[in-house]
Amino acid sequence: MAEVEETLKRIQTHEGVIGTIVVNAEGIPIRTTLDNSTTVQYAGLLHQLTMKARSTVRDIDPQNDLTFLRIRSKKHEIMVAPDKEYMLIVIQNPSE
Amino acid sequence: MPVTHKTLVKSKQGSNAQSQQKPLAAKTAKVVSKKKDEDDGTEIGEGGDEWMHGKTLIKPPDQLDLTEAELKEEFTRILTANNPHAPQNIVRYSFKERSYKPISSVDQLAVHFFLEGNLLHRDSDEARRQKAKQGLPDEKATVVTETEDEKLETPLQAAGGEEAGDVEEGGGEDGAHSVDSKTGKKEQKLTNQFNFSERASQTLNNPLRERGCQTEPPPRASFSATANQWEIYDVYLEEMQKQEKNKEKAKAVPKKEDDKGKKKLTLVETQSDDLTKVAKVAKIIERMVNQNTFDDIAQDFRYFEDASDEFREQEGTLLPLWKFQYDQAKRLSVTALCWNQSYKDLFAVGLGSYDFTKQGRGMLVFYSLKNSTYPEYNYPTTSGILCLDIHPDRPYLVAVGFYDGCVAVYNLKEERPEPVYKSSSKSGKHTDPVWQVRWQKDDMDNHQNFFSVSSDGRVVSWTLVKSELVFTDIIKLSLVGAVSEGPEGVPPPTMACGTSFDFHKQINYLFLVGTEEGKIHKCSKAYSSQFLETYDAHNMAVDAVKWNQFHPKVFISCSSDWTVKIWDHTIRTPVFIFDLNAAVGDVAWSPYSSTVFAAVTADGKVHVFDLGINKYEAICQQPVVAKKKTKLTHIEFNPVYPIIIVGDDRGYVTSLKLSPNLRSKPKEKKGQELPRGPEVEIAKMEKLLSLLREPENSKA
């Protein structure tokens, strides 16, 4: 328990990380370091995208599964790590 | 009416009279007569006249003139029952033969008159129904029905009335009979037209009551899902797992108690905070974040090959990659390094202190190349760690030797921070620091076992039996050579202090032990008191001794006397000697070539040698740590990737990439395919050795 907290804390304080969001299986954010409206927006949109990505991967091969998803944009990089019950979203400014 | 009679008769007569004539004439005559009839029908008077003159034959003007003979000709006329109006050539389309077929028989029935009657047979259904209807209102029997059998059933009338009443109350089972009898009797019932009175009564109608009840509607929830191929696959997988669990439960029925205990544990876990499930995902994210931050290093690790090596003839360089440090380990020095054989990016770092005066705690830390900022596992220990070894087959078992003489085994799979096994003073721990541990192959009972060597002069074998460490002294190192008596006649210590050892890669029982006195002993597991061979290796303690990974005869040793020596174990003098100008902390053979090895010195430099290229000098000498005060203590090659990790006495571990020159393979001759594999390496080494042996032989 404490280990997880520590890990999340380390991620949050890592260089370049703008925000972290923990989302549950229904797409509801349970933990965040950003403001409410942004969080809700990110959670909703990324949840759908992750579901779609996962569906795609599994349709091609049902034994496969999505490990993580990275979206690199002009301004920053959004990383999503999905799990059976939870999903972690991290927005980072890559060091370039 | 009489007129019509006449005309009819007349027409008949006319037709009869003229029936003997030709049919055509007859027809025309008929027609004419019919016309006449029509005329006659209107004029009564003329009709009468003609009837009077009936005897004289009147010839119509257009009558055919026929001869007498022709007139007397008899024509037979057959009266048939055929309908003259019926069509004679009806055709019907036959689908079977796909053509029109004439129908053989045509219906000859001609209906002239049709009248529907309203009589019913008394036994038919309709009649019975009607009788039943009539039979019910029995008290109202004044309805006069045209009955015929009045006389017969009069005495039964009274009885009939009563019976009818009874039957009414009773029910409708005998309805048919009673109805019949009723109707029969009713028909005979005479009603007095003068003082007949009918009495009727109505039974009580049961009051109608409506009763209803309403239940609560069942709770409804809307449900939606998708049916993809992978969802179906998931369901099947779950089913299979359930089945397997059931099988296991069936097998493990006698172990009920353990299961119950486990169940309790699992229950408690689920009640705890849900964040524990985020652990795995958080780890992945942390690695991703780190990868982003150290993106260039990751790229270098993978893809960078120093191009300038082409221009440096024989020299190579080391490219610094990640640097691993842990906050809590700052004041400790790296005392042991070991790569994990199964997970090629995981390595273990043992932290402690070499300083005799500054002995404190220690730490066992595991790092992965994927995350350089934080260790994967870390175990704090009470005493400084001096050596460690990861089991080659079971990558979760780690054997550790401590400064206080204990040995311990950690199981990485378990959550607790204490070791799984730990030796204590009762169970034969060393009395001096343990300098080296090595896992061995499982013994006959499939127990894991490892060896340890310590300054107290004992080489001990430890076996993991269930939950205990069982020790066996393998050999006791005794001092070889002149033993001088101490100043006061105290017998000098007879035990040598072992500082390092290594087992032969192929020959299981053969191993080397380096001692503090600078000697290397070749020993066998079978002989517990005798050495097979002793080499006068160094002037100071032998810090490391390692067998060559390919060639079965060669081993290397290093010492704080600034030298690195390579030996052939059949020869008592070293084959190569290298002086590195500083105390050598550690030396390691490379896993990809039999002639490449690296050494680290106390002045912060890494020396890489390739005997195949240069027999006398290092092909790379590079300072790796920033401040010259830092001493490098250990070095290890990664079994797969071209990187080395170097530990120093400040607790840092630096990873470096070997440039291409340092990992050169022998050049291919044109047209010839180079055989790859250990044989090549052995051959290479052998060639080198033979070069050296020849001058010796020649000398001898």
PDB file of C-alpha atoms in Angstrom, chain B residues 2-134:
ATOM      1  CA  PRO B   2    -106.170 -19.471 -68.434  1.00  0.00           C
ATOM      2  CA  VAL B   3    -104.556 -17.674 -71.299  1.00  0.00           C
ATOM      3  CA  THR B   4    -101.187 -18.895 -70.401  1.00  0.00           C
ATOM      4  CA  HIS B   5    -102.562 -22.347 -70.102  1.00  0.00           C
ATOM      5  CA  LYS B   6    -103.747 -22.177 -73.591  1.00  0.00           C
ATOM      6  CA  THR B   7    -100.654 -20.813 -74.971  1.00  0.00           C
ATOM      7  CA  LEU B   8     -98.651 -23.416 -73.262  1.00  0.00           C
ATOM      8  CA  VAL B   9    -100.824 -26.112 -74.480  1.00  0.00           C
ATOM      9  CA  LYS B  10    -100.758 -24.648 -77.864  1.00  0.00           C
ATOM     10  CA  SER B  11     -97.082 -24.427 -77.984  1.00  0.00           C
ATOM     11  CA  LYS B  12     -96.858 -27.972 -76.964  1.00  0.00           C
ATOM     12  CA  GLN B  13     -99.321 -28.965 -79.580  1.00  0.00           C
ATOM     13  CA  GLY B  14     -97.630 -26.889 -82.150  1.00  0.00           C
ATOM     14  CA  SER B  15     -94.340 -28.348 -81.372  1.00  0.00           C
ATOM     15  CA  ASN B  16     -95.743 -31.851 -81.404  1.00  0.00           C
ATOM     16  CA  ALA B  17     -97.427 -31.309 -84.706  1.00  0.00           C
ATOM     17  CA  GLN B  18     -94.409 -29.990 -86.256  1.00  0.00           C
ATOM     18  CA  SER B  19     -92.090 -32.389 -84.663  1.00  0.00           C
ATOM     19  CA  GLN B  20     -92.365 -34.657 -87.588  1.00  0.00           C
ATOM     20  CA  GLN B  21     -90.929 -32.113 -89.880  1.00  0.00           C
ATOM     21  CA  LYS B  22     -87.344 -31.381 -90.352  1.00  0.00           C
ATOM     22  CA  PRO B  23     -85.506 -30.162 -87.301  1.00  0.00           C
ATOM     23  CA  LEU B  24     -84.660 -26.876 -88.894  1.00  0.00           C
ATOM     24  CA  ALA B  25     -88.212 -26.332 -89.851  1.00  0.00           C
ATOM     25  CA  ALA B  26     -89.181 -27.530 -86.447  1.00  0.00           C
ATOM     26  CA  LYS B  27     -86.941 -25.029 -84.885  1.00  0.00           C
ATOM     27  CA  THR B  28     -88.149 -22.244 -86.990  1.00  0.00           C
ATOM     28  CA  ALA B  29     -91.656 -23.423 -86.432  1.00  0.00           C
ATOM     29  CA  LYS B  30     -91.004 -23.472 -82.749  1.00  0.00           C
ATOM     30  CA  VAL B  31     -89.616 -20.032 -82.950  1.00  0.00           C
ATOM     31  CA  VAL B  32     -92.493 -18.903 -84.991  1.00  0.00           C
ATOM     32  CA  SER B  33     -94.918 -20.606 -82.745  1.00  0.00           C
ATOM     33  CA  LYS B  34     -93.271 -19.000 -79.807  1.00  0.00           C
ATOM     34  CA  LYS B  35     -93.538 -15.666 -81.444  1.00  0.00           C
ATOM     35  CA  LYS B  36     -97.105 -16.438 -82.103  1.00  0.00           C
ATOM     36  CA  ASP B  37     -97.500 -17.376 -78.542  1.00  0.00           C
ATOM     37  CA  GLU B  38     -96.193 -14.078 -77.510  1.00  0.00           C
ATOM     38  CA  ASP B  39     -98.572 -12.404 -79.817  1.00  0.00           C
ATOM     39  CA  ASP B  40    -101.290 -14.655 -78.699  1.00  0.00           C
ATOM     40  CA  GLY B  41    -100.551 -13.965 -75.158  1.00  0.00           C
ATOM     41  CA  THR B  42    -101.629 -10.419 -75.601  1.00  0.00           C
ATOM     42  CA  GLU B  43    -104.561 -10.909 -77.841  1.00  0.00           C
ATOM     43  CA  ILE B  44    -107.034 -13.136 -76.219  1.00  0.00           C
ATOM     44  CA  GLY B  45    -109.588 -12.903 -78.877  1.00  0.00           C
ATOM     45  CA  GLU B  46    -107.418 -13.941 -81.728  1.00  0.00           C
ATOM     46  CA  GLY B  47    -106.123 -16.802 -79.772  1.00  0.00           C
ATOM     47  CA  GLY B  48    -109.627 -18.048 -79.512  1.00  0.00           C
ATOM     48  CA  ASP B  49    -110.195 -17.757 -83.208  1.00  0.00           C
ATOM     49  CA  GLU B  50    -107.212 -19.689 -84.065  1.00  0.00           C
ATOM     50  CA  TRP B  51    -108.115 -22.378 -81.641  1.00  0.00           C
ATOM     51  CA  MET B  52    -111.466 -22.633 -83.485  1.00  0.00           C
ATOM     52  CA  HIS B  53    -109.744 -22.900 -86.746  1.00  0.00           C
ATOM     53  CA  GLY B  54    -107.327 -25.380 -85.508  1.00  0.00           C
ATOM     54  CA  LYS B  55    -108.361 -28.043 -87.954  1.00  0.00           C
ATOM     55  CA  THR B  56    -107.313 -26.226 -91.114  1.00  0.00           C
ATOM     56  CA  LEU B  57    -103.632 -26.320 -91.601  1.00  0.00           C
ATOM     57  CA  ILE B  58    -102.188 -22.932 -92.164  1.00  0.00           C
ATOM     58  CA  LYS B  59     -98.967 -22.910 -93.861  1.00  0.00           C
ATOM     59  CA  PRO B  60     -96.629 -20.234 -92.916  1.00  0.00           C
ATOM     60  CA  PRO B  61     -95.308 -18.448 -95.906  1.00  0.00           C
ATOM     61  CA  ASP B  62     -91.689 -19.413 -95.448  1.00  0.00           C
ATOM     62  CA  GLN B  63     -92.303 -23.044 -94.757  1.00  0.00           C
ATOM     63  CA  LEU B  64     -90.252 -25.448 -96.676  1.00  0.00           C
ATOM     64  CA  ASP B  65     -91.931 -27.364 -99.422  1.00  0.00           C
ATOM     65  CA  LEU B  66     -91.229 -30.971 -99.067  1.00  0.00           C
ATOM     66  CA  THR B  67     -92.354 -33.953-100.987  1.00  0.00           C
ATOM     67  CA  GLU B  68     -94.732 -36.476 -99.530  1.00  0.00           C
ATOM     68  CA  ALA B  69     -92.022 -38.973 -99.178  1.00  0.00           C
ATOM     69  CA  GLU B  70     -89.838 -36.554 -97.419  1.00  0.00           C
ATOM     70  CA  LEU B  71     -92.679 -35.588 -95.210  1.00  0.00           C
ATOM     71  CA  LYS B  72     -93.263 -39.150 -94.185  1.00  0.00           C
ATOM     72  CA  GLU B  73     -89.710 -39.693 -93.453  1.00  0.00           C
ATOM     73  CA  GLU B  74     -89.361 -40.687 -89.884  1.00  0.00           C
ATOM     74  CA  PHE B  75     -86.815 -39.155 -87.750  1.00  0.00           C
ATOM     75  CA  THR B  76     -85.944 -40.688 -84.523  1.00  0.00           C
ATOM     76  CA  ARG B  77     -85.578 -38.293 -81.742  1.00  0.00           C
ATOM     77  CA  ILE B  78     -83.986 -39.314 -78.585  1.00  0.00           C
ATOM     78  CA  LEU B  79     -84.882 -37.647 -75.445  1.00  0.00           C
ATOM     79  CA  THR B  80     -81.845 -37.408 -73.335  1.00  0.00           C
ATOM     80  CA  ALA B  81     -81.288 -35.849 -70.074  1.00  0.00           C
ATOM     81  CA  ASN B  82     -78.484 -33.691 -71.440  1.00  0.00           C
ATOM     82  CA  ASN B  83     -78.583 -30.117 -70.715  1.00  0.00           C
ATOM     83  CA  PRO B  84     -78.719 -28.429 -74.105  1.00  0.00           C
ATOM     84  CA  HIS B  85     -77.276 -25.290 -72.645  1.00  0.00           C
ATOM     85  CA  ALA B  86     -74.295 -27.017 -71.192  1.00  0.00           C
ATOM     86  CA  PRO B  87     -71.091 -26.257 -72.977  1.00  0.00           C
ATOM     87  CA  GLN B  88     -69.702 -29.183 -74.868  1.00  0.00           C
ATOM     88  CA  ASN B  89     -66.114 -28.237 -75.223  1.00  0.00           C
ATOM     89  CA  ILE B  90     -64.799 -26.955 -71.980  1.00  0.00           C
ATOM     90  CA  VAL B  91     -61.063 -26.940 -71.822  1.00  0.00           C
ATOM     91  CA  ARG B  92     -58.988 -26.588 -68.786  1.00  0.00           C
ATOM     92  CA  TYR B  93     -55.290 -25.793 -68.530  1.00  0.00           C
ATOM     93  CA  SER B  94     -53.368 -28.740 -67.197  1.00  0.00           C
ATOM     94  CA  PHE B  95     -50.210 -27.658 -65.369  1.00  0.00           C
ATOM     95  CA  LYS B  96     -48.898 -31.137 -65.481  1.00  0.00           C
ATOM     96  CA  GLU B  97     -48.894 -31.315 -69.239  1.00  0.00           C
ATOM     97  CA  ARG B  98     -48.602 -27.595 -69.783  1.00  0.00           C
ATOM     98  CA  SER B  99     -51.401 -27.453 -72.273  1.00  0.00           C
ATOM     99  CA  TYR B 100     -55.066 -27.014 -72.548  1.00  0.00           C
ATOM    100  CA  LYS B 101     -56.981 -30.233 -72.167  1.00  0.00           C
ATOM    101  CA  PRO B 102     -60.611 -30.753 -72.954  1.00  0.00           C
ATOM    102  CA  ILE B 103     -62.649 -31.952 -70.058  1.00  0.00           C
ATOM    103  CA  SER B 104     -64.204 -35.293 -70.798  1.00  0.00           C
ATOM    104  CA  SER B 105     -67.364 -34.984 -68.822  1.00  0.00           C
ATOM    105  CA  VAL B 106     -69.270 -31.803 -68.525  1.00  0.00           C
ATOM    106  CA  ASP B 107     -71.752 -31.267 -65.827  1.00  0.00           C
ATOM    107  CA  GLN B 108     -75.230 -31.596 -67.329  1.00  0.00           C
ATOM    108  CA  LEU B 109     -77.190 -30.487 -64.399  1.00  0.00           C
ATOM    109  CA  ALA B 110     -79.388 -27.502 -64.974  1.00  0.00           C
ATOM    110  CA  VAL B 111     -81.069 -25.986 -62.024  1.00  0.00           C
ATOM    111  CA  HIS B 112     -84.358 -24.450 -62.930  1.00  0.00           C
ATOM    112  CA  PHE B 113     -85.672 -23.477 -59.565  1.00  0.00           C
ATOM    113  CA  PHE B 114     -84.181 -23.193 -56.112  1.00  0.00           C
ATOM    114  CA  LEU B 115     -85.951 -22.420 -52.905  1.00  0.00           C
ATOM    115  CA  GLU B 116     -84.392 -22.631 -49.443  1.00  0.00           C
ATOM    116  CA  GLY B 117     -86.654 -24.125 -46.862  1.00  0.00           C
ATOM    117  CA  ASN B 118     -86.657 -23.593 -43.141  1.00  0.00           C
ATOM    118  CA  LEU B 119     -87.285 -27.079 -41.911  1.00  0.00           C
ATOM    119  CA  LEU B 120     -84.693 -28.749 -39.671  1.00  0.00           C
ATOM    120  CA  HIS B 121     -84.277 -32.359 -38.877  1.00  0.00           C
ATOM    121  CA  ARG B 122     -85.107 -32.788 -35.255  1.00  0.00           C
ATOM    122  CA  ASP B 123     -81.879 -34.683 -34.443  1.00  0.00           C
ATOM    123  CA  SER B 124     -79.558 -32.224 -36.020  1.00  0.00           C
ATOM    124  CA  ASP B 125     -77.342 -29.959 -33.915  1.00  0.00           C
ATOM    125  CA  GLU B 126     -79.179 -26.826 -34.798  1.00  0.00           C
ATOM    126  CA  ALA B 127     -82.481 -28.372 -33.883  1.00  0.00           C
ATOM    127  CA  ARG B 128     -81.123 -29.500 -30.568  1.00  0.00           C
ATOM    128  CA  ARG B 129     -79.784 -26.104 -29.833  1.00  0.00           C
ATOM    129  CA  GLN B 130     -83.073 -24.547 -30.601  1.00  0.00           C
ATOM    130  CA  LYS B 131     -84.822 -27.024 -28.420  1.00  0.00           C
ATOM    131  CA  ALA B 132     -82.446 -26.222 -25.639  1.00  0.00           C
ATOM    132  CA  LYS B 133     -83.153 -22.560 -25.988  1.00  0.00           C
ATOM    133  CA  GLN B 134     -86.808 -23.205 -25.923  1.00  0.00           C
TER     134      GLN B 134
END
